[in-house]
XYZ file of C-alpha atoms in Angstrom:
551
model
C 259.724 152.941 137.709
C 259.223 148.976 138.229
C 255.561 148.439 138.569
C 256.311 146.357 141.524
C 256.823 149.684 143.655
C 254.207 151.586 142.268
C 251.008 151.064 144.416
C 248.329 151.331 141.892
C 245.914 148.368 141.458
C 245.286 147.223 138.806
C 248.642 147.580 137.322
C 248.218 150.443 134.724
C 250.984 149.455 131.554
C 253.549 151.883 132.426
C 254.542 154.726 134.506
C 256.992 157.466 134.129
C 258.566 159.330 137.253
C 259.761 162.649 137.127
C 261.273 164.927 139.775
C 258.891 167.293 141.883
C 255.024 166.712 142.435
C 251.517 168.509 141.696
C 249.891 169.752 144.868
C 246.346 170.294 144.676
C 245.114 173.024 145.991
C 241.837 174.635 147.150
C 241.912 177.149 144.394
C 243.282 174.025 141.738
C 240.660 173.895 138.971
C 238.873 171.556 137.061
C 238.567 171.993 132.909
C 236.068 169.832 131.301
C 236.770 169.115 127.293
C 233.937 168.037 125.307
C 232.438 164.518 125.935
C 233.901 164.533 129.655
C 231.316 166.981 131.614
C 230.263 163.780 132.975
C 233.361 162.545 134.568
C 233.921 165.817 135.651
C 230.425 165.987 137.426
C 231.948 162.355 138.997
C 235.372 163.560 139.840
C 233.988 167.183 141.787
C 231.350 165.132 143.313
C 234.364 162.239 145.074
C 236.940 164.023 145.767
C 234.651 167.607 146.697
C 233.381 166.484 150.021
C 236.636 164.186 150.499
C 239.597 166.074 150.226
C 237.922 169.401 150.492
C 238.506 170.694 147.178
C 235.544 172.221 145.090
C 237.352 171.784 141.847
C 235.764 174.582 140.133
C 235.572 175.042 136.644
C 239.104 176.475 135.437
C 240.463 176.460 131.521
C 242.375 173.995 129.988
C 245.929 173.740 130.443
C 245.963 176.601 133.037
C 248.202 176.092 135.613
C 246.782 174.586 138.363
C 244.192 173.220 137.005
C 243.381 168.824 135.867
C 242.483 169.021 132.606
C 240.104 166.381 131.243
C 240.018 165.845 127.288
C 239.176 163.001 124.658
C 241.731 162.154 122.425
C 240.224 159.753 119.353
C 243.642 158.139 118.936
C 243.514 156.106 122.043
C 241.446 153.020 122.199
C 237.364 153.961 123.588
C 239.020 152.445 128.253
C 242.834 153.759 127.378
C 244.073 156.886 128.893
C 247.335 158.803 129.665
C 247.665 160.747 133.047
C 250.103 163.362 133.078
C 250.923 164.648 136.310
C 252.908 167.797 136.033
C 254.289 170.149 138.676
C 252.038 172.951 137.654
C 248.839 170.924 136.276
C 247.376 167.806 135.071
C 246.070 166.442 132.105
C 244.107 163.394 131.673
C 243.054 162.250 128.305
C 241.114 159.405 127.730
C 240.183 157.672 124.264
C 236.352 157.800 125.117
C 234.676 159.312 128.335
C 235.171 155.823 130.117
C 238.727 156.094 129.342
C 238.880 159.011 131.140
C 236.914 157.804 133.720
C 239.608 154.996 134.422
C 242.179 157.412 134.538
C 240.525 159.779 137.084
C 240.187 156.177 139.456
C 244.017 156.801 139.081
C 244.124 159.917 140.008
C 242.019 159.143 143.346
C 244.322 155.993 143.857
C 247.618 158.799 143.846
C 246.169 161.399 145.851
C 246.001 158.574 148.811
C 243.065 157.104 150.882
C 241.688 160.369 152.408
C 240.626 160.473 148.327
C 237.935 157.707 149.565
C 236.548 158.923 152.376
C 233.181 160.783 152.279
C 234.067 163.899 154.698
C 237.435 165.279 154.678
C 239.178 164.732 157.635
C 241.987 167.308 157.632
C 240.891 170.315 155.231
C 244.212 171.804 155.498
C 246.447 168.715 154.954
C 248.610 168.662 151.322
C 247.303 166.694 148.728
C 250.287 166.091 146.568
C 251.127 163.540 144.192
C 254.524 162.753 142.531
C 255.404 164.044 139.056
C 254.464 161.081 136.232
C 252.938 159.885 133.650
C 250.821 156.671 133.470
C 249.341 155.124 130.470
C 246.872 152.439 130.665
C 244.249 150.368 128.556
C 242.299 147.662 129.770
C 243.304 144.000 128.675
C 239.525 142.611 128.507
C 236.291 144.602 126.993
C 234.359 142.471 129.721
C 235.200 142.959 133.605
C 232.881 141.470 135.511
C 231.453 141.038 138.829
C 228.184 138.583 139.606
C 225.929 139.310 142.791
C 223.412 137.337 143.627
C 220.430 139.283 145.247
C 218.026 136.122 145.487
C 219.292 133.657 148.278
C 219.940 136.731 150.406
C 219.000 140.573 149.146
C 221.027 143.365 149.061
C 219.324 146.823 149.828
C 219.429 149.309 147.177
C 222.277 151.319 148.932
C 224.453 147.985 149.374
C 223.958 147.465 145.265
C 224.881 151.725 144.766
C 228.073 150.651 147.356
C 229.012 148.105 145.728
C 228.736 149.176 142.107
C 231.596 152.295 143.543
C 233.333 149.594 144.586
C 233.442 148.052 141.060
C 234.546 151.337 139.707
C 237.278 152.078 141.868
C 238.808 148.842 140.310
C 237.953 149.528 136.841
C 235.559 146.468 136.642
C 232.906 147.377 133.992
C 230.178 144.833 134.078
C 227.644 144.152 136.577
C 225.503 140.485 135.972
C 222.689 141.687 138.315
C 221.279 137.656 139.556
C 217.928 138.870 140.404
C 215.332 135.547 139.937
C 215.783 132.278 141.736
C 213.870 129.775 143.635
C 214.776 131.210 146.762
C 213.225 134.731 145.735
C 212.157 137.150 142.828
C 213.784 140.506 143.356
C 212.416 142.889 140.627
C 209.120 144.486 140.482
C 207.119 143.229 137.238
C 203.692 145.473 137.019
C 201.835 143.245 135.086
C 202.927 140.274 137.502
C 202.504 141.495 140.696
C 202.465 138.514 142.605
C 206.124 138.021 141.399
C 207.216 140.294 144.145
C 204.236 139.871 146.307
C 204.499 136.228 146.828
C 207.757 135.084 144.870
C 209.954 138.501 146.942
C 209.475 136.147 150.527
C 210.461 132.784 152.000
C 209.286 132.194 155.366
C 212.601 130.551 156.748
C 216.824 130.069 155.416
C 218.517 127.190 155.374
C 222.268 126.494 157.477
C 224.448 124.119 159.033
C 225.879 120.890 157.269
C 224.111 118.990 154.286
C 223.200 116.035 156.660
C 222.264 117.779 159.272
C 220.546 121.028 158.361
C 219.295 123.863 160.250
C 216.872 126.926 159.389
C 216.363 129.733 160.894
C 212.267 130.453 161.548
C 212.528 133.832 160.195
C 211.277 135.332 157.024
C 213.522 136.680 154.389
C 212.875 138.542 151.398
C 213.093 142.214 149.551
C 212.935 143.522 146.100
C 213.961 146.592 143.399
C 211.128 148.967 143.028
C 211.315 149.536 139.008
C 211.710 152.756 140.528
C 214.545 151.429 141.898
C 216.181 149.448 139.208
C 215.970 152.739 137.051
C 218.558 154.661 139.848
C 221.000 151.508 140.096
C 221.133 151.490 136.111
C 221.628 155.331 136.157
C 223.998 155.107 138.784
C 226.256 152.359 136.982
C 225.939 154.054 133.374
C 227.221 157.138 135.437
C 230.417 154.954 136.230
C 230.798 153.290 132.892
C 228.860 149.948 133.461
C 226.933 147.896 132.032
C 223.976 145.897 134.260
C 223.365 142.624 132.918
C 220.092 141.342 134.597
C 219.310 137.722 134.816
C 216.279 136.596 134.795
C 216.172 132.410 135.237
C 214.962 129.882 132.912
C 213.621 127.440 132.725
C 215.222 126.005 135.545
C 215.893 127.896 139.261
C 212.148 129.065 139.103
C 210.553 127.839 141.927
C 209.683 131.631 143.327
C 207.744 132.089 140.111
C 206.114 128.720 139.804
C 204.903 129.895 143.692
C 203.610 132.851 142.647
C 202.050 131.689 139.380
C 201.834 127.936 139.707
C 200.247 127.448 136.560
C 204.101 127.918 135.009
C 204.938 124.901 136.475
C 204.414 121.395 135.303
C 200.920 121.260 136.674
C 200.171 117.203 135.542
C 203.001 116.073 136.991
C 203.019 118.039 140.499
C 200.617 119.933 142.509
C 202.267 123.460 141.941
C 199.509 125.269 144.143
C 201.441 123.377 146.827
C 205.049 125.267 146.321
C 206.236 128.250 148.171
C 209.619 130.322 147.738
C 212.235 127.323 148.549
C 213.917 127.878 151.640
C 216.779 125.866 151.024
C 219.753 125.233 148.581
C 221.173 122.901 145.807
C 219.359 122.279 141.932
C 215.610 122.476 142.949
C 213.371 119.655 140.549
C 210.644 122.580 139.715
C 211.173 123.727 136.606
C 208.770 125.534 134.060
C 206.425 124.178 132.324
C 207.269 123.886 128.095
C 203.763 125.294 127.043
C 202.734 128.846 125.105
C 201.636 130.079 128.565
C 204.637 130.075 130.183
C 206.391 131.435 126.846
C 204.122 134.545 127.084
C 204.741 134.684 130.478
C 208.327 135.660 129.981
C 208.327 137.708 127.049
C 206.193 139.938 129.047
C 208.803 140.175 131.846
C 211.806 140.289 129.625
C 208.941 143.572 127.612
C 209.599 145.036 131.144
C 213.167 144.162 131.867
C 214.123 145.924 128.617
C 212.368 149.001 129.441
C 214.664 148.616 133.284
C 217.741 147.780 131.207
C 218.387 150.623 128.329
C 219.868 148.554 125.410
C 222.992 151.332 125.606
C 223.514 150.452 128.968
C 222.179 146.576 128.656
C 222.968 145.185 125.403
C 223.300 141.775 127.081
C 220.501 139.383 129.034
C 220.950 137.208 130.774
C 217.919 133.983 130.704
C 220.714 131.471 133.380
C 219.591 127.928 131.552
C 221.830 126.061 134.347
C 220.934 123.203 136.520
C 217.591 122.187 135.084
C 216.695 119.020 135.492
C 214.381 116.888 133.488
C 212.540 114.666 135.453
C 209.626 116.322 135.168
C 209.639 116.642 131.919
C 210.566 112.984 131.159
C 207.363 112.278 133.137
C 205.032 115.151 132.316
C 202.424 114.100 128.715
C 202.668 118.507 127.894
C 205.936 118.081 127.319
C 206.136 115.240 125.636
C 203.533 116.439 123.525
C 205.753 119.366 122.869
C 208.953 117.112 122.239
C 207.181 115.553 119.533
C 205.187 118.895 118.091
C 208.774 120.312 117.458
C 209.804 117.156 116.047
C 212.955 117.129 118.925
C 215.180 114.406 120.472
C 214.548 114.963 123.833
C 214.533 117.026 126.990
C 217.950 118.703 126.293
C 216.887 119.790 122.718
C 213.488 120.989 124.435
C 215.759 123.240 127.124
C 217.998 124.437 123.774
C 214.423 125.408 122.694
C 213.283 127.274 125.305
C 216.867 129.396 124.778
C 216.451 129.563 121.459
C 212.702 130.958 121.528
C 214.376 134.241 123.556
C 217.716 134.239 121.817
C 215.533 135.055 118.935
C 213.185 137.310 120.685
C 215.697 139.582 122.719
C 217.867 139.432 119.146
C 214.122 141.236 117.460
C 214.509 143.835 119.973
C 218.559 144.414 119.376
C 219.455 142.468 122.620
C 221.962 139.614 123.299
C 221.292 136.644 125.101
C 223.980 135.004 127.387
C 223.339 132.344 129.541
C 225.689 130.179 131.549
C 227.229 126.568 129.964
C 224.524 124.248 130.033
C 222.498 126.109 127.322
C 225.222 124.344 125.288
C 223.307 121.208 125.461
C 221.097 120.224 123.122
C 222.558 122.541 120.420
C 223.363 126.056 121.207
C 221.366 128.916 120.226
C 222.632 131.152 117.342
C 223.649 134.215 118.823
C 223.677 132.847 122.481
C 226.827 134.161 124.375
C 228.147 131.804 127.239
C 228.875 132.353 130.948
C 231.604 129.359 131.332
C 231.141 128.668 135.322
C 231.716 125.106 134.700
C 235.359 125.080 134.292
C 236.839 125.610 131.174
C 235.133 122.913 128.956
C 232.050 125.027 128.136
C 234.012 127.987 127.313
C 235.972 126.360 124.578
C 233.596 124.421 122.895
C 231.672 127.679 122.501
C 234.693 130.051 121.277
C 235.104 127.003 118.511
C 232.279 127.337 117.697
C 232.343 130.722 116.777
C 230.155 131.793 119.928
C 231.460 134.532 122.313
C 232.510 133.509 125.970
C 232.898 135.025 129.157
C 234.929 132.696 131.536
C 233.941 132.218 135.029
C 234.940 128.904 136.335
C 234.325 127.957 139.367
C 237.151 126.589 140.060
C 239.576 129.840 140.000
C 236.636 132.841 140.528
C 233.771 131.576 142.536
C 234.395 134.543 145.738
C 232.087 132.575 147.916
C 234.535 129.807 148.468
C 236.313 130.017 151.097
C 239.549 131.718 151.296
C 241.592 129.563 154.065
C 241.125 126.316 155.726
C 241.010 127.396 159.086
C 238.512 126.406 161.757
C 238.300 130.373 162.191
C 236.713 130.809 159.054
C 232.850 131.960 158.687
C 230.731 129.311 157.283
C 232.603 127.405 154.879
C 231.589 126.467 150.829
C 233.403 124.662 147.985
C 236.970 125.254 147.330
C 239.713 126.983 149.175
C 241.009 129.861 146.972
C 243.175 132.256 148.112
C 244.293 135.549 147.125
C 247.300 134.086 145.350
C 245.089 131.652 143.554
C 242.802 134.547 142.009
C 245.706 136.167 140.918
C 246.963 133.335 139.063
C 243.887 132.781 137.215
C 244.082 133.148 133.466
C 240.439 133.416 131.311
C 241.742 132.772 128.022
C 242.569 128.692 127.543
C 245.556 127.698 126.179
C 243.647 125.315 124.073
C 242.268 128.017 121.753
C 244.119 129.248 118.863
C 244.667 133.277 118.436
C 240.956 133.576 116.050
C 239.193 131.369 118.649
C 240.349 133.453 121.510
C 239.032 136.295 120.336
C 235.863 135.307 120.901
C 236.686 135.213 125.352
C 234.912 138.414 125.575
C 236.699 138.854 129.151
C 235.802 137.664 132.496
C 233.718 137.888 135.234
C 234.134 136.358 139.208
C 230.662 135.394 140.832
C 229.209 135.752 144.377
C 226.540 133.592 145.267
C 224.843 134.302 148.701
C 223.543 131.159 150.230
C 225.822 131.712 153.486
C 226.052 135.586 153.080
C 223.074 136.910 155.038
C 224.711 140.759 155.314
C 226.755 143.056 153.648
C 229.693 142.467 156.175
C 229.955 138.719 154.782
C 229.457 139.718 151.425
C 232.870 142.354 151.950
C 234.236 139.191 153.623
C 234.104 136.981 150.961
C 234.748 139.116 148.101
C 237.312 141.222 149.058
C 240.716 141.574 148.990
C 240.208 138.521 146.114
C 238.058 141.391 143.781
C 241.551 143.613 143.576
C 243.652 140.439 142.947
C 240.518 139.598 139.900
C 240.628 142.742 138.882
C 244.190 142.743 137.995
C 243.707 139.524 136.179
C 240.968 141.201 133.993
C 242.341 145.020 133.446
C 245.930 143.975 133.450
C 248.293 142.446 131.045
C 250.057 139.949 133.098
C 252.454 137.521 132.274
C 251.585 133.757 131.889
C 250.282 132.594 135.709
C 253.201 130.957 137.215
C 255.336 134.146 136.297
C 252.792 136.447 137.739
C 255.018 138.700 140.669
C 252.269 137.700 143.370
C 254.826 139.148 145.839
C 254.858 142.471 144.172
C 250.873 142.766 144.198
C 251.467 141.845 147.557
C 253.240 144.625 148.084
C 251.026 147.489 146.150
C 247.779 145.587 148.079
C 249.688 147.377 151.465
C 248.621 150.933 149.866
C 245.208 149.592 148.647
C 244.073 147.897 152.142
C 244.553 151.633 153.254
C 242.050 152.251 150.690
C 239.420 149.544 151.374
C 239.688 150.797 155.006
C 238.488 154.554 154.093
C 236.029 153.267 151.716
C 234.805 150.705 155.166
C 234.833 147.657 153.558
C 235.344 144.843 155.914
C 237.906 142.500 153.841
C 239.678 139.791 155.225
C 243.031 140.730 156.643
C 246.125 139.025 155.115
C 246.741 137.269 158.632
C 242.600 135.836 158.990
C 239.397 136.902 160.030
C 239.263 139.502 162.816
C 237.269 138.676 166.113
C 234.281 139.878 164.816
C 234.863 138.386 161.986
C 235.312 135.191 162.837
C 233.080 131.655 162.748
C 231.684 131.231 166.987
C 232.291 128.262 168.665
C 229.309 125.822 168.680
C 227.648 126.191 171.741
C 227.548 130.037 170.850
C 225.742 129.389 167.492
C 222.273 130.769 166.890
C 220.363 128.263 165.819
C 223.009 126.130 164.539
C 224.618 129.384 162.222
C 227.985 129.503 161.475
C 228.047 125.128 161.215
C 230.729 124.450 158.419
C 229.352 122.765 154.952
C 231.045 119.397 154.302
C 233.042 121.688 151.477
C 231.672 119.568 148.590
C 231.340 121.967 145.832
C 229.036 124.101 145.622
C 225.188 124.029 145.659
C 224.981 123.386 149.084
């Protein structure tokens, strides 16, 4: 069958239709093979309550029964879904490649499959006779949220991280340190969450005129809490990467802890979380302090992040600017210690002091583009927001890249152009224009892209103060992305955008049992849409002057 009429997304590689269908039944059983108890656990636990079907343990191959079994033949994400007329068998080359496929299986058996009570216990749950094989295109499918210029509670991160799985995205970049807030418990550094968790007002409205609202903001992850979301993504085959910022986009720190801060240039005792956006001057201080400092967060952050479930961390290393360290005598005393150029060989420095110390403890440090300058660190990896530039220079030089431009994936710009829109930022991309997207540069020969480890699309949260306008922004772009980064598609001006189109009529269906509140094809609903001026709180809702982004 044409993938154009089949109404899975992602696009699996092929599928097979035969005559008849598989009905699942209440009595249809569930067989576990070695290595997939877990997915199992997973699949009894979604569809269970759902579709009113306990699943209970049957034998493999039985009739009526879904059969779950590894197969060592098939790549670690691949799988092959055989839908019978008596039973099913999924086998996957590794438990997450089983896990893929049984996201499949929910897609077939229709949206009622997302829901968390089952609306109609007696209703047929059928799905067509077929066979579907599928492997993932990238290794790395990512999704950034950023937690710090507006938090997400605990259950919005668990939400959000099912909403990752049910579109085979496998990575989670977890932004959790900023200026505008620090969002993970440290125990040795309380005052990390007691002072740097809180900002006494926001920032809105236009970058010539700005507005705040007077009230507080703020929130963090009990380690407690960190511990559940990484258990709860390793549970659905992904990987957290948490970032932790330096030495730029520190302010929250430096407020909790102002002697990190360039203390001879500035009176740091005088800082408080920033309430506002763009590249903030107050950057960390170059000294041994500061360097213990963060080794004993990152001592904690490893314990959070399970190296089988982590192996990457992220240290950011954008937008820092020098000025105070062009004017400040401890770090030009520490230029000339090291025997450096200047201020961008003392940031490469500061990244190459952790590459090496998260590399002692079998980590990986990534960091977005600008830790290219000045030299980059040895085993850095690179997070190419920048455009494209960054990402190449890095794959020739050997380093691996995870492309994330701006440009193409940034799912806080806006989608449209209309004066119906929420609050404006950067670019307009549509859904058509995340579909097109392509990670791997044409510049790069076949060796050098092999080093584009996949792809990730980012959320920053400056104008996102809920979970409705985080849905808003992200989605339905996130299943166009996620096509891009499971799927092999053609080149991007042969992509069948009118064929996704198509299958994304089945998957709104989807979204709408799983409540997430995307944009409609045809705009923003009512509620969803930016109020007229005079009906503004407080100036909210004011458009940006769409100058990209940092607003």
């Amino acid at each position: 069958m044409p993938l154009d009429l089949v109404d899975l997304v992602p696009a699996p590689v092929s599928v097979e239709h035969g005559e008849g269908a598989f009905v699942l039944r209440e009595a249809t059983a569930l067989a576990a093979g070695p290595g997939t108890e877990g997915v199992a656990h997973w699949l009894r636990s979604a569809l269970g309550a759902a579709l009113a079907r306990p699943l209970p343990p049957g034998q493999p191959g039985a009739p009526d029964t879904v059969t779950l079994r590894l197969d060592a033949a098939l790549a670690p994400e691949a799988y092959r879904l055989t839908v019978g007329t008596a039973a099913v068998e999924l086998v996957g080359g590794g438990p997450a490649g089983v896990f893929w496929g049984a996201q499949t299986f929910r897609q077939l058996l229709g949206p009622d499959a997302y829901r968390r009570a089952c609306a109609d216990p007696g209703a047929e749950r059928a799905v067509a006779r077929q066979v579907v094989e599928d492997a993932p295109r990238f290794a790395w499918r990512g999704l950034m949220l950023d937690v710090s210029r507006h938090f997400m509670p605990k259950d919005g991160v668990l939400r959000y991280l099912d909403l990752l799985a049910a579109h085979k995205l496998n990575v989670f970049h977890f932004h959790l340190t900023d200026d505008q807030g620090w969002r993970v418990e440290i125990k040795r550094f309380p005052r990390l969450t007691e002072v740097g968790a809180w900002r006494s007002r926001t920032k809105y409205g236009h970058r010539a005129s700005p507005l705040w609202t007077e009230e507080p903001h703020g929130g963090f992850y009990t380690q407690d809490d960190i511990r559940e979301i990484v258990a709860y993504a390793a549970e659905r085959h992904i990987s957290v990467v948490p970032e932790i910022d330096i030495p730029g986009h520190s302010q929250a720190a430096i407020a909790a802890y102002p002697e990190l801060g360039n203390t001879d240039v500035i009176d740091t005792t005088r800082l408080s979380v920033w309430d506002t956006w763009g590249v903030n001057p107050n950057v960390l201080a170059p000294t041994d302090n500061t360097l213990r400092f963060y080794e004993g967060v990152l001592e904690e952050i490893l314990r959070l992040f399970p190296a089988a479930t982590s192996p990457f961390v992220h240290i950011g290393g954008d937008e820092c600017p020098k000025d105070q360290w062009k004017a400040s005598a401890t770090a030009r005393a520490r230029i000339e210690e090291l025997g450096l150029a200047g201020e961008d060989e003392l940031q490469s420095w500061f990244i190459r002091h952790f590459d090496r110390w998260l590399t002692e403890r079998g980590r990986r440090l990534i960091g977005w583009d600008e830790i290219l300058e000045g030299g980059l660190a040895p085993g850095a990896a690179v997070s190419s927001w920048r455009g494209y530039a960054g990402g190449i220079e890095a794959a020739r030089a050997g380093h691996d890249v995870v492309m994330c431009p701006e440009q193409q994936v940034y799912l806080d710009h806006r989608q449209a152009d209309g004066p119906d829109e929420p609050m404006p930022i950067g670019y307009v991309r549509t859904l058509e224009d995340v579909y097109r997207f392509e990670p791997v540069p044409s510049e790069l020969t076949e060796a050098e892209a092999r080093h584009v480890l996949g792809t990730q699309a980012n959320v920053w949260t400056e104008v996102m103060r809920d979970q409705g306008r985080v849905d808003y922004q992200v989605f339905p772009r996130l299943a166009a992305f996620a096509e891009v980064a499971w799927s092999a598609l053609p080149a991007p001006a042969a992509r069948d955008f009118a064929g996704f189109e198509r299958r994304m009529r089945a998957h709104y269906a989807r979204l709408d049992a799983l409540g997430v509140g995307y944009r409609p094809p045809g705009g923003p609903l009512p509620w969803q849409k930016r109020p007229a001026p005079e009906k503004m709180e407080g100036g909210l809702g004011r458009p940006i002057d769409g100058s990209p982004p940092n607003v």
